[in-house]
Amino acid sequence: MADAAPMPTDDTLLRARLGSVYALAVPTIAMDLLGSTLLAGYFWSPARAGWLLTWLGATVVLCAGRGGAAFAFRTGRIAHVPARSIAKLLVLFAGLSALLWSGAVGWMLDVGTDNQVMFVVCIVLAAVSMTIANVAYWPVYAMFAMPVTLAAASGLALSGRPGHLVLAGAGFALALAMLAISRRLANQIVHAYRLAITNQALVDSLGERGRELEQACDALERVSRTDPLTGLANRRSRDMRLADEWTRAVRNGGSLAVVAIDVDRFKKFNDTHGHDEGDRALQAVADMLQAGIRVPIDLAARQGGEEFMLILPGVDLAGAASIAERVRVMVAKCGADPAYALPDKVTISLGVAAMEPAAGRSVHELTIAADAALYQAKMGGRNRYELGTITPVASAA
């Protein structure tokens, strides 16, 4: 059964919500500056210049702080800071902004003319509407929208204008409605974020499982092609490589050589020193064969038991004989190498065959000739190589 999708952590979810708020920081800050400037300009008079300039200055400083925090968050400069600490800073900025707006709005509605009151109400509605973008993290929205809306309602209540109580009541009702609606909307957004993060985690998990499965398949493929004791190619891999090289040589021309190899008197070695030492001897032979060929052009394979084979693409009979002699000498010397410390000398016999593959010929001619040459080397005293003979095409015809 597949594992359940990992649930998003509180920190991950909170950062996603804060990211949505900070993504809209520029327009909300611009709204704040524009609204403050319009209100100050509409209520400007020499008598009010002092406190209006102070209010505007405080607003600019606060907006600069908000902008700096948004930049730091968006560029990852505060990625090490816990999400809850960033959220507290965001709520603090919203509360300070609400404090500045609430004081100004309440006073302006109390002392302003009818036209000025209508203008302030419009600006307040615009500001509260713009900050709905912050509902992804509801405390930020509530910290600004609620105090400003309530300040507007209180200012209308204190203004003494005809119908001021009705307008104030409508303002209070609007504040409560906005509180309930925004909270419900925020919950839906949080749920959507949670689903999105969970789905992304599931996608990432499936991707990781896919990579693990691919790696497992690659490992299984390697195991299916590799001899577990020596690490060389196994018989199946040898057959596939030999067929591929034969086909390539038929198509492109050139020679193909093989060297059939058998460890001399291996049964006696095994019976005398035990299977563990016998395995070590086979591993030493495999190391010498691998070291004596052109990897990855050539291939060293273990065919089974103490039998090995070298596949040498593009190598003629003389070149194959040279390689055979080289690996024979290396194997004969490896028993004395401290890296192997074999209990007895190990030698190999080799049969060398080469031909130019062509249509109408068979790769089996090559391997049969190499096996026959190996038999001659065994009969000739072992620890040597012999050259195989392949009937030319003209004679075969």
CSV table of C-alpha atoms in Angstrom, one decimal:
chain,number,residue,atom,x,y,z
A,1,MET,CA,0.0,0.0,0.0
A,2,ALA,CA,1.3,3.5,-0.9
A,3,ASP,CA,2.3,5.7,2.0
A,4,ALA,CA,0.0,8.6,2.7
A,5,ALA,CA,1.0,12.0,1.4
A,6,PRO,CA,3.0,13.9,4.0
A,7,MET,CA,1.0,16.7,5.7
A,8,PRO,CA,2.5,20.2,5.5
A,9,THR,CA,4.2,21.5,8.6
A,10,ASP,CA,2.9,24.6,10.3
A,11,ASP,CA,6.0,26.5,9.3
A,12,THR,CA,5.6,25.6,5.6
A,13,LEU,CA,1.9,26.5,5.6
A,14,LEU,CA,2.5,29.8,7.4
A,15,ARG,CA,5.4,30.8,5.0
A,16,ALA,CA,3.1,30.1,2.1
A,17,ARG,CA,0.4,32.4,3.5
A,18,LEU,CA,2.9,35.1,4.4
A,19,GLY,CA,4.3,34.8,0.9
A,20,SER,CA,0.9,35.7,-0.5
A,21,VAL,CA,0.7,38.8,1.7
A,22,TYR,CA,4.2,39.9,0.8
A,23,ALA,CA,3.5,39.3,-2.9
A,24,LEU,CA,1.0,42.1,-2.8
A,25,ALA,CA,3.0,44.4,-0.6
A,26,VAL,CA,3.8,46.9,-3.3
A,27,PRO,CA,0.2,47.8,-4.2
A,28,THR,CA,-1.0,47.8,-0.6
A,29,ILE,CA,1.9,50.1,0.4
A,30,ALA,CA,1.2,52.3,-2.6
A,31,MET,CA,-2.5,52.5,-1.6
A,32,ASP,CA,-1.5,53.5,1.9
A,33,LEU,CA,0.7,56.3,0.7
A,34,LEU,CA,-1.8,57.5,-1.9
A,35,GLY,CA,-4.7,57.4,0.5
A,36,SER,CA,-2.8,59.2,3.2
A,37,THR,CA,-1.6,61.9,0.7
A,38,LEU,CA,-5.1,62.4,-0.6
A,39,LEU,CA,-6.6,62.8,2.8
A,40,ALA,CA,-3.9,65.1,4.0
A,41,GLY,CA,-4.3,67.2,0.8
A,42,TYR,CA,-8.1,67.4,1.1
A,43,PHE,CA,-7.9,68.5,4.8
A,44,TRP,CA,-4.9,70.8,4.3
A,45,SER,CA,-4.9,74.2,6.0
A,46,PRO,CA,-2.1,76.2,7.7
A,47,ALA,CA,-3.6,75.5,11.1
A,48,ARG,CA,-3.5,71.7,10.5
A,49,ALA,CA,-0.2,71.6,8.6
A,50,GLY,CA,1.9,70.5,11.6
A,51,TRP,CA,0.0,67.4,12.6
A,52,LEU,CA,-0.8,66.4,9.0
A,53,LEU,CA,2.9,66.5,8.1
A,54,THR,CA,3.7,64.5,11.2
A,55,TRP,CA,1.0,62.0,10.2
A,56,LEU,CA,2.3,61.8,6.7
A,57,GLY,CA,5.9,61.4,7.9
A,58,ALA,CA,5.0,58.6,10.2
A,59,THR,CA,3.1,56.9,7.4
A,60,VAL,CA,6.1,57.2,5.1
A,61,VAL,CA,8.5,55.7,7.7
A,62,LEU,CA,6.1,52.9,8.4
A,63,CYS,CA,5.7,52.1,4.7
A,64,ALA,CA,9.4,52.1,4.3
A,65,GLY,CA,9.7,49.5,7.1
A,66,ARG,CA,7.0,47.4,5.5
A,67,GLY,CA,8.7,47.6,2.1
A,68,GLY,CA,12.0,46.6,3.6
A,69,ALA,CA,10.5,43.6,5.3
A,70,ALA,CA,8.7,42.6,2.1
A,71,PHE,CA,11.9,42.8,0.1
A,72,ALA,CA,13.8,40.8,2.7
A,73,PHE,CA,11.2,38.1,2.7
A,74,ARG,CA,10.9,37.9,-1.1
A,75,THR,CA,14.6,37.7,-1.6
A,76,GLY,CA,15.2,35.1,1.0
A,77,ARG,CA,17.3,37.3,3.3
A,78,ILE,CA,15.3,36.3,6.3
A,79,ALA,CA,14.7,32.7,5.3
A,80,HIS,CA,16.4,31.6,8.6
A,81,VAL,CA,14.0,33.6,10.7
A,82,PRO,CA,11.1,31.5,12.1
A,83,ALA,CA,7.8,32.0,10.2
A,84,ARG,CA,6.0,32.9,13.4
A,85,SER,CA,8.4,35.8,14.1
A,86,ILE,CA,7.9,37.1,10.6
A,87,ALA,CA,4.2,36.9,11.1
A,88,LYS,CA,4.4,38.8,14.3
A,89,LEU,CA,6.3,41.6,12.5
A,90,LEU,CA,3.7,41.7,9.8
A,91,VAL,CA,0.9,42.0,12.3
A,92,LEU,CA,2.8,44.7,14.1
A,93,PHE,CA,3.1,46.7,10.9
A,94,ALA,CA,-0.6,46.3,10.3
A,95,GLY,CA,-1.4,47.4,13.8
A,96,LEU,CA,0.8,50.5,13.6
A,97,SER,CA,-0.7,51.4,10.2
A,98,ALA,CA,-4.2,50.9,11.6
A,99,LEU,CA,-3.3,53.2,14.5
A,100,LEU,CA,-2.2,56.0,12.2
A,101,TRP,CA,-5.3,55.6,9.9
A,102,SER,CA,-7.8,55.2,12.8
A,103,GLY,CA,-6.7,58.3,14.6
A,104,ALA,CA,-6.8,60.4,11.4
A,105,VAL,CA,-10.0,59.0,10.0
A,106,GLY,CA,-11.9,59.4,13.3
A,107,TRP,CA,-10.8,63.0,13.6
A,108,MET,CA,-11.5,63.9,10.0
A,109,LEU,CA,-15.0,62.5,10.2
A,110,ASP,CA,-15.7,64.4,13.3
A,111,VAL,CA,-14.5,67.8,12.1
A,112,GLY,CA,-14.9,67.6,8.3
A,113,THR,CA,-17.6,69.1,6.1
A,114,ASP,CA,-20.2,66.9,4.4
A,115,ASN,CA,-18.0,66.8,1.3
A,116,GLN,CA,-14.9,65.9,3.3
A,117,VAL,CA,-16.8,63.2,5.2
A,118,MET,CA,-18.0,61.6,1.9
A,119,PHE,CA,-14.4,61.7,0.6
A,120,VAL,CA,-13.0,60.1,3.8
A,121,VAL,CA,-15.6,57.4,3.7
A,122,CYS,CA,-14.7,56.6,0.1
A,123,ILE,CA,-11.0,56.5,0.9
A,124,VAL,CA,-11.6,54.2,3.9
A,125,LEU,CA,-13.7,51.9,1.8
A,126,ALA,CA,-11.0,51.8,-0.8
A,127,ALA,CA,-8.3,51.1,1.8
A,128,VAL,CA,-10.3,48.3,3.4
A,129,SER,CA,-11.1,46.8,0.1
A,130,MET,CA,-7.4,46.8,-1.0
A,131,THR,CA,-6.3,45.1,2.2
A,132,ILE,CA,-8.6,42.2,1.5
A,133,ALA,CA,-5.5,40.9,-0.3
A,134,ASN,CA,-4.0,40.3,3.1
A,135,VAL,CA,-6.7,37.8,4.1
A,136,ALA,CA,-4.4,34.9,3.3
A,137,TYR,CA,-3.0,35.7,6.7
A,138,TRP,CA,-6.2,36.9,8.4
A,139,PRO,CA,-4.6,38.5,11.5
A,140,VAL,CA,-2.9,41.1,9.3
A,141,TYR,CA,-6.2,42.0,7.5
A,142,ALA,CA,-8.2,42.1,10.8
A,143,MET,CA,-5.5,44.2,12.5
A,144,PHE,CA,-5.9,46.9,9.9
A,145,ALA,CA,-9.4,46.7,8.6
A,146,MET,CA,-11.3,46.3,11.9
A,147,PRO,CA,-9.8,49.3,13.7
A,148,VAL,CA,-10.1,51.6,10.7
A,149,THR,CA,-13.7,50.6,10.0
A,150,LEU,CA,-14.7,51.0,13.7
A,151,ALA,CA,-12.8,54.4,13.8
A,152,ALA,CA,-14.9,55.5,10.8
A,153,ALA,CA,-18.1,54.4,12.5
A,154,SER,CA,-17.1,56.1,15.8
A,155,GLY,CA,-16.2,59.3,13.9
A,156,LEU,CA,-19.6,59.4,12.3
A,157,ALA,CA,-21.3,58.8,15.6
A,158,LEU,CA,-19.5,61.7,17.2
A,159,SER,CA,-20.0,64.1,14.3
A,160,GLY,CA,-23.5,65.1,15.3
A,161,ARG,CA,-24.7,65.3,11.7
A,162,PRO,CA,-28.3,64.4,10.7
A,163,GLY,CA,-28.5,60.6,10.5
A,164,HIS,CA,-25.1,60.2,12.1
A,165,LEU,CA,-26.4,57.4,14.4
A,166,VAL,CA,-27.8,55.5,11.4
A,167,LEU,CA,-24.5,55.9,9.5
A,168,ALA,CA,-22.5,54.9,12.6
A,169,GLY,CA,-24.7,51.8,13.1
A,170,ALA,CA,-24.2,50.9,9.4
A,171,GLY,CA,-20.4,51.3,9.9
A,172,PHE,CA,-20.5,49.0,13.0
A,173,ALA,CA,-22.6,46.4,11.1
A,174,LEU,CA,-20.2,46.6,8.2
A,175,ALA,CA,-17.3,46.0,10.5
A,176,LEU,CA,-18.9,42.9,12.0
A,177,ALA,CA,-19.9,41.6,8.5
A,178,MET,CA,-16.4,42.1,7.2
A,179,LEU,CA,-15.0,40.4,10.2
A,180,ALA,CA,-17.2,37.3,9.7
A,181,ILE,CA,-16.9,37.1,5.9
A,182,SER,CA,-13.1,37.7,5.9
A,183,ARG,CA,-12.6,35.0,8.6
A,184,ARG,CA,-14.6,32.5,6.5
A,185,LEU,CA,-12.7,33.4,3.4
A,186,ALA,CA,-9.4,33.1,5.3
A,187,ASN,CA,-10.3,29.6,6.4
A,188,GLN,CA,-11.0,28.6,2.8
A,189,ILE,CA,-7.7,30.0,1.7
A,190,VAL,CA,-5.8,28.2,4.4
A,191,HIS,CA,-7.6,25.0,3.4
A,192,ALA,CA,-6.6,25.6,-0.3
A,193,TYR,CA,-3.0,26.3,0.7
A,194,ARG,CA,-2.9,23.1,2.8
A,195,LEU,CA,-4.2,21.1,-0.1
A,196,ALA,CA,-1.8,22.7,-2.5
A,197,ILE,CA,1.2,22.0,-0.2
A,198,THR,CA,0.1,18.5,0.4
A,199,ASN,CA,-0.4,17.8,-3.3
A,200,GLN,CA,3.1,19.3,-4.1
A,201,ALA,CA,4.6,17.1,-1.4
A,202,LEU,CA,2.8,14.1,-2.9
A,203,VAL,CA,4.2,15.0,-6.4
A,204,ASP,CA,7.7,15.4,-4.9
A,205,SER,CA,7.3,12.1,-3.1
A,206,LEU,CA,6.1,10.3,-6.3
A,207,GLY,CA,9.1,11.9,-8.2
A,208,GLU,CA,11.5,10.6,-5.5
A,209,ARG,CA,9.8,7.1,-5.6
A,210,GLY,CA,10.2,7.2,-9.4
A,211,ARG,CA,13.9,8.0,-9.1
A,212,GLU,CA,14.3,5.3,-6.5
A,213,LEU,CA,12.5,2.8,-8.8
A,214,GLU,CA,14.7,3.9,-11.7
A,215,GLN,CA,17.8,3.4,-9.6
A,216,ALA,CA,16.6,0.0,-8.5
A,217,CYS,CA,15.9,-1.0,-12.1
A,218,ASP,CA,19.4,0.1,-13.1
A,219,ALA,CA,20.9,-1.8,-10.2
A,220,LEU,CA,18.8,-4.9,-11.2
A,221,GLU,CA,20.0,-4.5,-14.8
A,222,ARG,CA,23.6,-4.3,-13.6
A,223,VAL,CA,23.1,-7.4,-11.4
A,224,SER,CA,21.6,-9.3,-14.4
A,225,ARG,CA,24.6,-8.5,-16.5
A,226,THR,CA,27.3,-8.9,-13.8
A,227,ASP,CA,29.0,-11.9,-12.2
A,228,PRO,CA,28.5,-11.4,-8.4
A,229,LEU,CA,31.8,-13.0,-7.4
A,230,THR,CA,34.2,-11.2,-9.7
A,231,GLY,CA,32.3,-8.1,-10.9
A,232,LEU,CA,33.0,-9.0,-14.5
A,233,ALA,CA,30.3,-9.3,-17.1
A,234,ASN,CA,28.4,-12.6,-16.9
A,235,ARG,CA,27.7,-15.1,-19.7
A,236,ARG,CA,24.4,-13.3,-20.7
A,237,SER,CA,26.2,-10.0,-21.0
A,238,ARG,CA,29.1,-11.7,-22.9
A,239,ASP,CA,26.6,-13.2,-25.4
A,240,MET,CA,24.9,-9.8,-25.9
A,241,ARG,CA,28.2,-7.9,-26.3
A,242,LEU,CA,29.6,-10.5,-28.7
A,243,ALA,CA,26.5,-10.3,-30.9
A,244,ASP,CA,26.6,-6.5,-30.9
A,245,GLU,CA,30.3,-6.4,-31.8
A,246,TRP,CA,29.9,-9.0,-34.6
A,247,THR,CA,27.0,-7.0,-36.1
A,248,ARG,CA,29.0,-3.8,-35.8
A,249,ALA,CA,32.0,-5.4,-37.5
A,250,VAL,CA,29.9,-6.8,-40.3
A,251,ARG,CA,28.4,-3.3,-40.9
A,252,ASN,CA,31.6,-1.2,-40.6
A,253,GLY,CA,34.3,-3.7,-41.4
A,254,GLY,CA,37.3,-4.6,-39.2
A,255,SER,CA,38.5,-7.4,-37.1
A,256,LEU,CA,37.0,-9.0,-34.0
A,257,ALA,CA,39.1,-11.2,-31.6
A,258,VAL,CA,38.2,-13.3,-28.6
A,259,VAL,CA,40.4,-15.0,-26.0
A,260,ALA,CA,39.0,-18.1,-24.2
A,261,ILE,CA,40.6,-18.5,-20.8
A,262,ASP,CA,40.7,-21.3,-18.2
A,263,VAL,CA,42.3,-21.3,-14.8
A,264,ASP,CA,44.8,-24.1,-14.7
A,265,ARG,CA,44.1,-27.0,-12.3
A,266,PHE,CA,41.5,-24.9,-10.5
A,267,LYS,CA,39.7,-28.0,-9.1
A,268,LYS,CA,42.9,-29.1,-7.4
A,269,PHE,CA,43.5,-25.6,-6.0
A,270,ASN,CA,39.9,-25.5,-4.7
A,271,ASP,CA,40.2,-29.0,-3.1
A,272,THR,CA,43.6,-28.2,-1.5
A,273,HIS,CA,42.9,-24.7,-0.2
A,274,GLY,CA,39.2,-24.5,0.2
A,275,HIS,CA,36.4,-22.7,-1.6
A,276,ASP,CA,37.1,-19.3,0.0
A,277,GLU,CA,40.7,-19.3,-1.3
A,278,GLY,CA,39.3,-20.5,-4.7
A,279,ASP,CA,37.0,-17.6,-4.8
A,280,ARG,CA,39.9,-15.2,-4.0
A,281,ALA,CA,41.9,-16.8,-6.8
A,282,LEU,CA,39.1,-16.2,-9.3
A,283,GLN,CA,38.8,-12.6,-8.1
A,284,ALA,CA,42.5,-12.1,-8.6
A,285,VAL,CA,42.3,-13.5,-12.1
A,286,ALA,CA,39.4,-11.2,-12.9
A,287,ASP,CA,41.3,-8.2,-11.6
A,288,MET,CA,44.2,-9.0,-13.9
A,289,LEU,CA,42.0,-9.5,-16.9
A,290,GLN,CA,40.3,-6.3,-16.3
A,291,ALA,CA,43.6,-4.5,-15.8
A,292,GLY,CA,45.0,-5.9,-19.0
A,293,ILE,CA,42.4,-4.8,-21.5
A,294,ARG,CA,41.1,-1.5,-22.9
A,295,VAL,CA,38.1,-0.6,-20.8
A,296,PRO,CA,35.4,0.0,-21.9
A,297,ILE,CA,36.3,-0.9,-25.5
A,298,ASP,CA,37.1,-4.5,-24.6
A,299,LEU,CA,35.1,-6.7,-22.4
A,300,ALA,CA,36.3,-9.3,-19.8
A,301,ALA,CA,33.6,-11.8,-18.9
A,302,ARG,CA,33.3,-14.8,-16.6
A,303,GLN,CA,31.5,-17.5,-18.5
A,304,GLY,CA,31.1,-19.8,-15.4
A,305,GLY,CA,33.3,-21.6,-13.0
A,306,GLU,CA,36.9,-21.0,-13.8
A,307,GLU,CA,36.2,-20.1,-17.5
A,308,PHE,CA,36.7,-16.5,-18.7
A,309,MET,CA,36.6,-14.8,-22.1
A,310,LEU,CA,38.0,-11.5,-23.5
A,311,ILE,CA,36.2,-9.8,-26.3
A,312,LEU,CA,38.5,-7.5,-28.3
A,313,PRO,CA,36.8,-5.3,-31.0
A,314,GLY,CA,39.0,-4.1,-33.8
A,315,VAL,CA,42.0,-6.3,-32.8
A,316,ASP,CA,43.6,-8.7,-35.2
A,317,LEU,CA,45.2,-12.1,-34.3
A,318,ALA,CA,48.6,-10.6,-33.5
A,319,GLY,CA,47.2,-7.9,-31.3
A,320,ALA,CA,45.0,-10.4,-29.5
A,321,ALA,CA,48.0,-12.7,-28.9
A,322,SER,CA,49.9,-9.8,-27.4
A,323,ILE,CA,47.0,-9.1,-25.0
A,324,ALA,CA,46.8,-12.8,-24.1
A,325,GLU,CA,50.5,-13.0,-23.2
A,326,ARG,CA,50.2,-9.8,-21.2
A,327,VAL,CA,47.3,-11.0,-19.0
A,328,ARG,CA,49.0,-14.5,-18.7
A,329,VAL,CA,52.0,-12.9,-17.2
A,330,MET,CA,50.0,-10.7,-14.9
A,331,VAL,CA,48.0,-13.6,-13.6
A,332,ALA,CA,51.1,-15.7,-13.0
A,333,LYS,CA,52.7,-12.9,-10.9
A,334,CYS,CA,49.6,-11.9,-8.9
A,335,GLY,CA,49.9,-14.8,-6.5
A,336,ALA,CA,53.0,-13.2,-5.0
A,337,ASP,CA,51.4,-9.8,-4.8
A,338,PRO,CA,50.7,-8.9,-1.1
A,339,ALA,CA,47.4,-7.4,-2.2
A,340,TYR,CA,46.2,-10.9,-3.0
A,341,ALA,CA,48.5,-13.2,-0.9
A,342,LEU,CA,47.2,-16.4,-2.6
A,343,PRO,CA,48.3,-19.6,-0.9
A,344,ASP,CA,49.6,-21.0,-4.2
A,345,LYS,CA,50.6,-19.9,-7.7
A,346,VAL,CA,47.7,-19.4,-10.1
A,347,THR,CA,48.1,-19.7,-13.9
A,348,ILE,CA,45.8,-19.6,-16.9
A,349,SER,CA,45.7,-21.1,-20.3
A,350,LEU,CA,44.4,-19.1,-23.3
A,351,GLY,CA,43.0,-19.7,-26.7
A,352,VAL,CA,43.2,-16.8,-29.2
A,353,ALA,CA,41.1,-16.4,-32.3
A,354,ALA,CA,40.4,-13.5,-34.6
A,355,MET,CA,38.6,-12.9,-37.9
A,356,GLU,CA,36.9,-10.3,-40.0
A,357,PRO,CA,33.1,-10.8,-39.6
A,358,ALA,CA,31.2,-10.9,-42.8
A,359,ALA,CA,27.8,-11.9,-44.1
A,360,GLY,CA,27.4,-15.6,-44.3
A,361,ARG,CA,29.9,-16.2,-41.4
A,362,SER,CA,28.9,-16.9,-37.8
A,363,VAL,CA,30.2,-15.6,-34.5
A,364,HIS,CA,30.3,-19.3,-33.4
A,365,GLU,CA,33.2,-19.9,-35.8
A,366,LEU,CA,35.2,-17.4,-33.7
A,367,THR,CA,34.3,-18.9,-30.3
A,368,ILE,CA,34.8,-22.4,-31.5
A,369,ALA,CA,38.2,-21.6,-32.8
A,370,ALA,CA,39.2,-19.9,-29.5
A,371,ASP,CA,37.9,-22.9,-27.5
A,372,ALA,CA,39.9,-25.3,-29.7
A,373,ALA,CA,43.1,-23.2,-29.2
A,374,LEU,CA,42.5,-23.2,-25.5
A,375,TYR,CA,42.3,-27.0,-25.5
A,376,GLN,CA,45.6,-27.1,-27.4
A,377,ALA,CA,47.1,-24.8,-24.8
A,378,LYS,CA,45.9,-27.1,-22.0
A,379,MET,CA,47.3,-30.1,-23.8
A,380,GLY,CA,50.5,-28.3,-24.5
A,381,GLY,CA,51.4,-27.8,-20.8
A,382,ARG,CA,49.2,-25.0,-19.6
A,383,ASN,CA,50.2,-21.5,-18.6
A,384,ARG,CA,50.4,-20.5,-22.2
A,385,TYR,CA,48.3,-19.4,-25.1
A,386,GLU,CA,47.7,-20.9,-28.5
A,387,LEU,CA,46.3,-19.4,-31.7
A,388,GLY,CA,43.1,-20.7,-33.3
A,389,THR,CA,42.6,-21.4,-36.9
A,390,ILE,CA,39.5,-20.2,-38.9
A,391,THR,CA,38.8,-21.5,-42.4
A,392,PRO,CA,38.9,-18.6,-44.8
A,393,VAL,CA,35.8,-17.7,-46.7
A,394,ALA,CA,37.2,-18.8,-50.1
A,395,SER,CA,38.2,-22.2,-48.7
A,396,ALA,CA,34.8,-22.7,-47.1
A,397,ALA,CA,33.1,-22.0,-50.4
